[in-house]
Every structure is written in C-alpha cells, then in structure tokens.
PDB file of C-alpha atoms in Angstrom:
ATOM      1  CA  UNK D 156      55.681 116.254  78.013  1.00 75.00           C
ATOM      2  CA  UNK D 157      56.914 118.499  74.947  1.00 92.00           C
ATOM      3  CA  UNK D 158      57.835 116.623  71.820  1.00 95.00           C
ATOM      4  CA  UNK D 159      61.291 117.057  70.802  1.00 97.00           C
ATOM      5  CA  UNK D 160      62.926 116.380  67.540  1.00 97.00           C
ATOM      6  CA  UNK D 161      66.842 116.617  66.906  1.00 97.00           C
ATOM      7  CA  UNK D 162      68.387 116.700  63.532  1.00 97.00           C
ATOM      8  CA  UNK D 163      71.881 117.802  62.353  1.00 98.00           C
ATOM      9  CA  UNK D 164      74.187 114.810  63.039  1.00 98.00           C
ATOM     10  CA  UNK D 165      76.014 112.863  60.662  1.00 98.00           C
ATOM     11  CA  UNK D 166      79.616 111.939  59.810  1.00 98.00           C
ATOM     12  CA  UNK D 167      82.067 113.877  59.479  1.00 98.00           C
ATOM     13  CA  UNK D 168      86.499 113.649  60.002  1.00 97.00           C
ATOM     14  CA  UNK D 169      88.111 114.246  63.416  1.00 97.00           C
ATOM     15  CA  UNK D 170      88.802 117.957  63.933  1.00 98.00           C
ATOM     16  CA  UNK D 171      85.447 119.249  62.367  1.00 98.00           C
ATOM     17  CA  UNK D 172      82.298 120.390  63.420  1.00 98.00           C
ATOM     18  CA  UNK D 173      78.554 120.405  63.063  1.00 98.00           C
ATOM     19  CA  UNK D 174      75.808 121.988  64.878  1.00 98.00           C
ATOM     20  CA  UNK D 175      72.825 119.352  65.904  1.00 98.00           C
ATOM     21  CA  UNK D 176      69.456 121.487  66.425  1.00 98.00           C
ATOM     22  CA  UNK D 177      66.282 120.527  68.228  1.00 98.00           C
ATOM     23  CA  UNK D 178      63.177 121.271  67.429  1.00 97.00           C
ATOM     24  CA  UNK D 179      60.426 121.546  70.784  1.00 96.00           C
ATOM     25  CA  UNK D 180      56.255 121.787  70.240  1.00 93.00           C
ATOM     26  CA  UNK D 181      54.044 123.529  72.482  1.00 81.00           C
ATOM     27  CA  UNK D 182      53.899 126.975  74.024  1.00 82.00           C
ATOM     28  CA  UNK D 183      56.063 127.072  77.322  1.00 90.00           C
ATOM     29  CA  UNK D 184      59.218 126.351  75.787  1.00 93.00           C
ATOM     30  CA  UNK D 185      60.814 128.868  77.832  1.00 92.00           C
ATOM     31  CA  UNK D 186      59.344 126.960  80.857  1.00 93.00           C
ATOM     32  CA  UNK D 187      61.763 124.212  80.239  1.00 96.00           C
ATOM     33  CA  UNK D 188      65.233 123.851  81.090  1.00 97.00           C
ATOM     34  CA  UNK D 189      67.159 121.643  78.200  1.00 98.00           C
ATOM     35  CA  UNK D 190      69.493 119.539  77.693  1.00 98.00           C
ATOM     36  CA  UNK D 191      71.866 117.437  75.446  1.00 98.00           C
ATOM     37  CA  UNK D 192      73.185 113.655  76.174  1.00 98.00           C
ATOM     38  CA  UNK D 193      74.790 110.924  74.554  1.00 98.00           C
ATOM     39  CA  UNK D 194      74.966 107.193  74.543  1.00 97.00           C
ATOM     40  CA  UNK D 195      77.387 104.881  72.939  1.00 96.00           C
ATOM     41  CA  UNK D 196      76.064 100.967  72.710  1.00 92.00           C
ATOM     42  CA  UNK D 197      76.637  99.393  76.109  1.00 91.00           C
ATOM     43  CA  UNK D 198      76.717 102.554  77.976  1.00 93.00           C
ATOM     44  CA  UNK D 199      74.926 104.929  80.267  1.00 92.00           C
ATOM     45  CA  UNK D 200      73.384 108.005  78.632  1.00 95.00           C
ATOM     46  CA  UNK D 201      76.110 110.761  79.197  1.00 96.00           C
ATOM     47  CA  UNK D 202      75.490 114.489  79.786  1.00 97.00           C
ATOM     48  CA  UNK D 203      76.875 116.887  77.716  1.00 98.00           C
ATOM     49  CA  UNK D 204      75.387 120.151  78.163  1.00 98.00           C
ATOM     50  CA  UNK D 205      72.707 121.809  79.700  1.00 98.00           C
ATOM     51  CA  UNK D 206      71.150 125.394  79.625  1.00 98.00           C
ATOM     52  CA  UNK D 207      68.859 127.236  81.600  1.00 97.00           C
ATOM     53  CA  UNK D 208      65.070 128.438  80.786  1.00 95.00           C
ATOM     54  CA  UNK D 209      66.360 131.532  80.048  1.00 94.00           C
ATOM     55  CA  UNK D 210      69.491 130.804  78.083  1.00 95.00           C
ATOM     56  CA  UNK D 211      71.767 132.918  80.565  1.00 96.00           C
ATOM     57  CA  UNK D 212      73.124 129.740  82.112  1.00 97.00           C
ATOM     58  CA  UNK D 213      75.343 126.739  80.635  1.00 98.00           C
ATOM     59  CA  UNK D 214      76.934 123.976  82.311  1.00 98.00           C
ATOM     60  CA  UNK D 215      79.016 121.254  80.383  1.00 98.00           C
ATOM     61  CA  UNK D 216      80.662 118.089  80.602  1.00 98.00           C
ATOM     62  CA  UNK D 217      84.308 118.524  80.981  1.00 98.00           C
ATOM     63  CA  UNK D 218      85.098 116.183  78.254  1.00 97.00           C
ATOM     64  CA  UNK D 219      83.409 118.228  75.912  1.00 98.00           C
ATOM     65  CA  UNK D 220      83.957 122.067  77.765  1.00 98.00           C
ATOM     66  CA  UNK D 221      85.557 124.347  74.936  1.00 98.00           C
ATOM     67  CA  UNK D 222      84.622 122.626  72.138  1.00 98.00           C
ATOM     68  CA  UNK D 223      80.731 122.771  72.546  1.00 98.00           C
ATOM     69  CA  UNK D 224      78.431 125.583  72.868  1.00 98.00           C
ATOM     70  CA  UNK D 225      74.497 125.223  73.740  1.00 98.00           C
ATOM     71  CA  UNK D 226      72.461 127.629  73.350  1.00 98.00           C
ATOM     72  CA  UNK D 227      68.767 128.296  72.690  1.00 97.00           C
ATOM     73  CA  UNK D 228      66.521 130.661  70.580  1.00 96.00           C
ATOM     74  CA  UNK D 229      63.156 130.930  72.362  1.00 93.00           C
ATOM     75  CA  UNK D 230      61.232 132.155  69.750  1.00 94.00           C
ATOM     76  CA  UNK D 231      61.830 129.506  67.340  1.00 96.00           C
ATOM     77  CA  UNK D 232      61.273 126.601  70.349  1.00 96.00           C
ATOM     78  CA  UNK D 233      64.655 125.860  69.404  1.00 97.00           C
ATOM     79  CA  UNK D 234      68.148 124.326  71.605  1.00 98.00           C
ATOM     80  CA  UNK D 235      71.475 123.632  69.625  1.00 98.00           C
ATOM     81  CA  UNK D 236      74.469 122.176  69.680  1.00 98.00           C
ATOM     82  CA  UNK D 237      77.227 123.560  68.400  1.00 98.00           C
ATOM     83  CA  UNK D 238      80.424 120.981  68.167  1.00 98.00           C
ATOM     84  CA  UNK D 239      83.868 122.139  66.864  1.00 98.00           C
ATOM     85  CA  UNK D 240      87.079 120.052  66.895  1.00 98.00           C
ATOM     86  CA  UNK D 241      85.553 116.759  66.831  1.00 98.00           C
ATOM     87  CA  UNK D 242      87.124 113.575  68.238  1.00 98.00           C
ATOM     88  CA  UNK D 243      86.170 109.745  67.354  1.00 97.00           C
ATOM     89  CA  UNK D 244      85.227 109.846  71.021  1.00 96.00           C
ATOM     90  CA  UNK D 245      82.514 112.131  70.891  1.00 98.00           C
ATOM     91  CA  UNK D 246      80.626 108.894  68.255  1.00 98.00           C
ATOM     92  CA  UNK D 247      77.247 108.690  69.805  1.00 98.00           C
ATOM     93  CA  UNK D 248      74.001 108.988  69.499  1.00 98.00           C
ATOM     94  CA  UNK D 249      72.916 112.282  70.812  1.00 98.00           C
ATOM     95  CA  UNK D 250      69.660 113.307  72.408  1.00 98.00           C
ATOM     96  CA  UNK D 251      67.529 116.077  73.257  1.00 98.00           C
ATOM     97  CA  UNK D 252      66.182 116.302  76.422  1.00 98.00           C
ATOM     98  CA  UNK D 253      63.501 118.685  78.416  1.00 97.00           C
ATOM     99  CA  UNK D 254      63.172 119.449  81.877  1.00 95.00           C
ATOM    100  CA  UNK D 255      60.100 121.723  83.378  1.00 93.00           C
ATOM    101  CA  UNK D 256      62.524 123.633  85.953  1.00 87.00           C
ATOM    102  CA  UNK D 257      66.087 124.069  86.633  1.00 91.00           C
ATOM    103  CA  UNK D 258      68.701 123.092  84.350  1.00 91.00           C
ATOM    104  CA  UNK D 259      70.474 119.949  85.535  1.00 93.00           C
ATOM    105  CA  UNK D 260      73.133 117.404  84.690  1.00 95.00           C
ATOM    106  CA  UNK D 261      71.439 114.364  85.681  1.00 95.00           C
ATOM    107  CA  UNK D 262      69.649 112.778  83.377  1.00 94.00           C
ATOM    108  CA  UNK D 263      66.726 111.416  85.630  1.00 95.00           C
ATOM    109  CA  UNK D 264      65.795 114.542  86.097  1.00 96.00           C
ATOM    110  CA  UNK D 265      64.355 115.865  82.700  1.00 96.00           C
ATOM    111  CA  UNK D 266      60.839 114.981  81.655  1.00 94.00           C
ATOM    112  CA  UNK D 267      60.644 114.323  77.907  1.00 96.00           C
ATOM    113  CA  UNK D 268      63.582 112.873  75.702  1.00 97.00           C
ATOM    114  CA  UNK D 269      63.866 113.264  71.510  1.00 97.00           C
ATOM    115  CA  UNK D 270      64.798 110.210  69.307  1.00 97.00           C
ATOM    116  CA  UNK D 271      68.322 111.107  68.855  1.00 97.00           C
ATOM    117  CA  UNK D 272      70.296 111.668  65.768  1.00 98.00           C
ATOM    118  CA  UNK D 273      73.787 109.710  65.456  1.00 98.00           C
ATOM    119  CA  UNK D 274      76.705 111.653  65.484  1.00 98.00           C
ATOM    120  CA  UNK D 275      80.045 109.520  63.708  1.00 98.00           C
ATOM    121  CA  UNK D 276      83.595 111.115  63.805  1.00 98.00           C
ATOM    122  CA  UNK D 277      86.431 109.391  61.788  1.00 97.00           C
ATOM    123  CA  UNK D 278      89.660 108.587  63.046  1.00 91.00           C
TER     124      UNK D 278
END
C-alpha cells in the first residue's frame, strides 16, 4: 500500500472551481496507476477519473468529462483534480485512490484509498 492524502476541497457556489491535490509516500509512485472517486451518503463510491502511470492516459466519467482534468506530477508524488463549472451534483466526498498497474474505472481494482476531503457546491 502507498499512503495517500487529499486536500483541496471545500465549498464553494455552482459554476466555480477548485483543484483537490493528493499527496502519495513512497518511491514507486510512478508504478501506480491513480485515481479519483466520490461518494454521496447512501451511495456507491463513483469514479470520476483515472490516469495512467505515466500521465499520457485519462479516462473520465461522462458526468464529469469537460469539466475535470486529472493529471499527475511524478516528481512531487503528486495526482490532481482540477474541477471547473461546478454543479450541486458533483457534492461528495472525494477520494484518492492507487492502483499498482493499469489505470482502471472500477473501483475494486485499486489497492490503497486516501481519507477523502468533502467537496460542497451551492445551489
């Protein structure tokens, strides 16, 4: 497992933005394949995004395709999450998550999960 930590989430008005970051220990970070989810009370944790171990590939959820960006900085052990043109629907808690391999959008694939930071958009 690598530990992850996300920060960057707060509240902020429909139509803005704000750009969660996560923070990975260890070594291999460029081993891993990562991730972002969400979860709203009641619900299944939803994917987001995903990126490769590389950074060349990105996959997203279509509810969130053109609005979000991942991307990753391998020399600071670093994935973020850039979110523009918020909705209340995007409300969640979102998470970091860490795969050693492929990216993928399922979350039962990836190995080690952060503690999430809580992202609130007014209506």
């Amino acid at each position: 497992q690598v530990r992850l930590v996300e920060s960057g989430g707060g509240l902020v008005q429909h139509g803005g933005s704000l750009r969660l970051s996560c923070a990975a220990s260890g070594r291999t970070f460029d081993s891993y394949a990562m991730g972002w989810f969400r979860q709203t009370p009641g619900e299944n944790r939803e994917f987001v995004a995903t990126i490769s171990r590389s950074g060349r590939s990105t996959y997203y959820a279509d509810s969130v395709k053109g609005r979000f960006t991942i991307s990753r900085d391998n020399a600071k052990n670093t994935v973020y999450l850039q979110m523009n043109s918020l909705k209340p629907e995007d409300t969640a808690v979102y998470y970091c998550a860490a795969r050693s391999g492929a990216a993928t959008m399922r979350p039962g694939d990836f190995d080690s999960w952060g503690q999430g930071t809580q992202v609130t958009v007014s209506s």
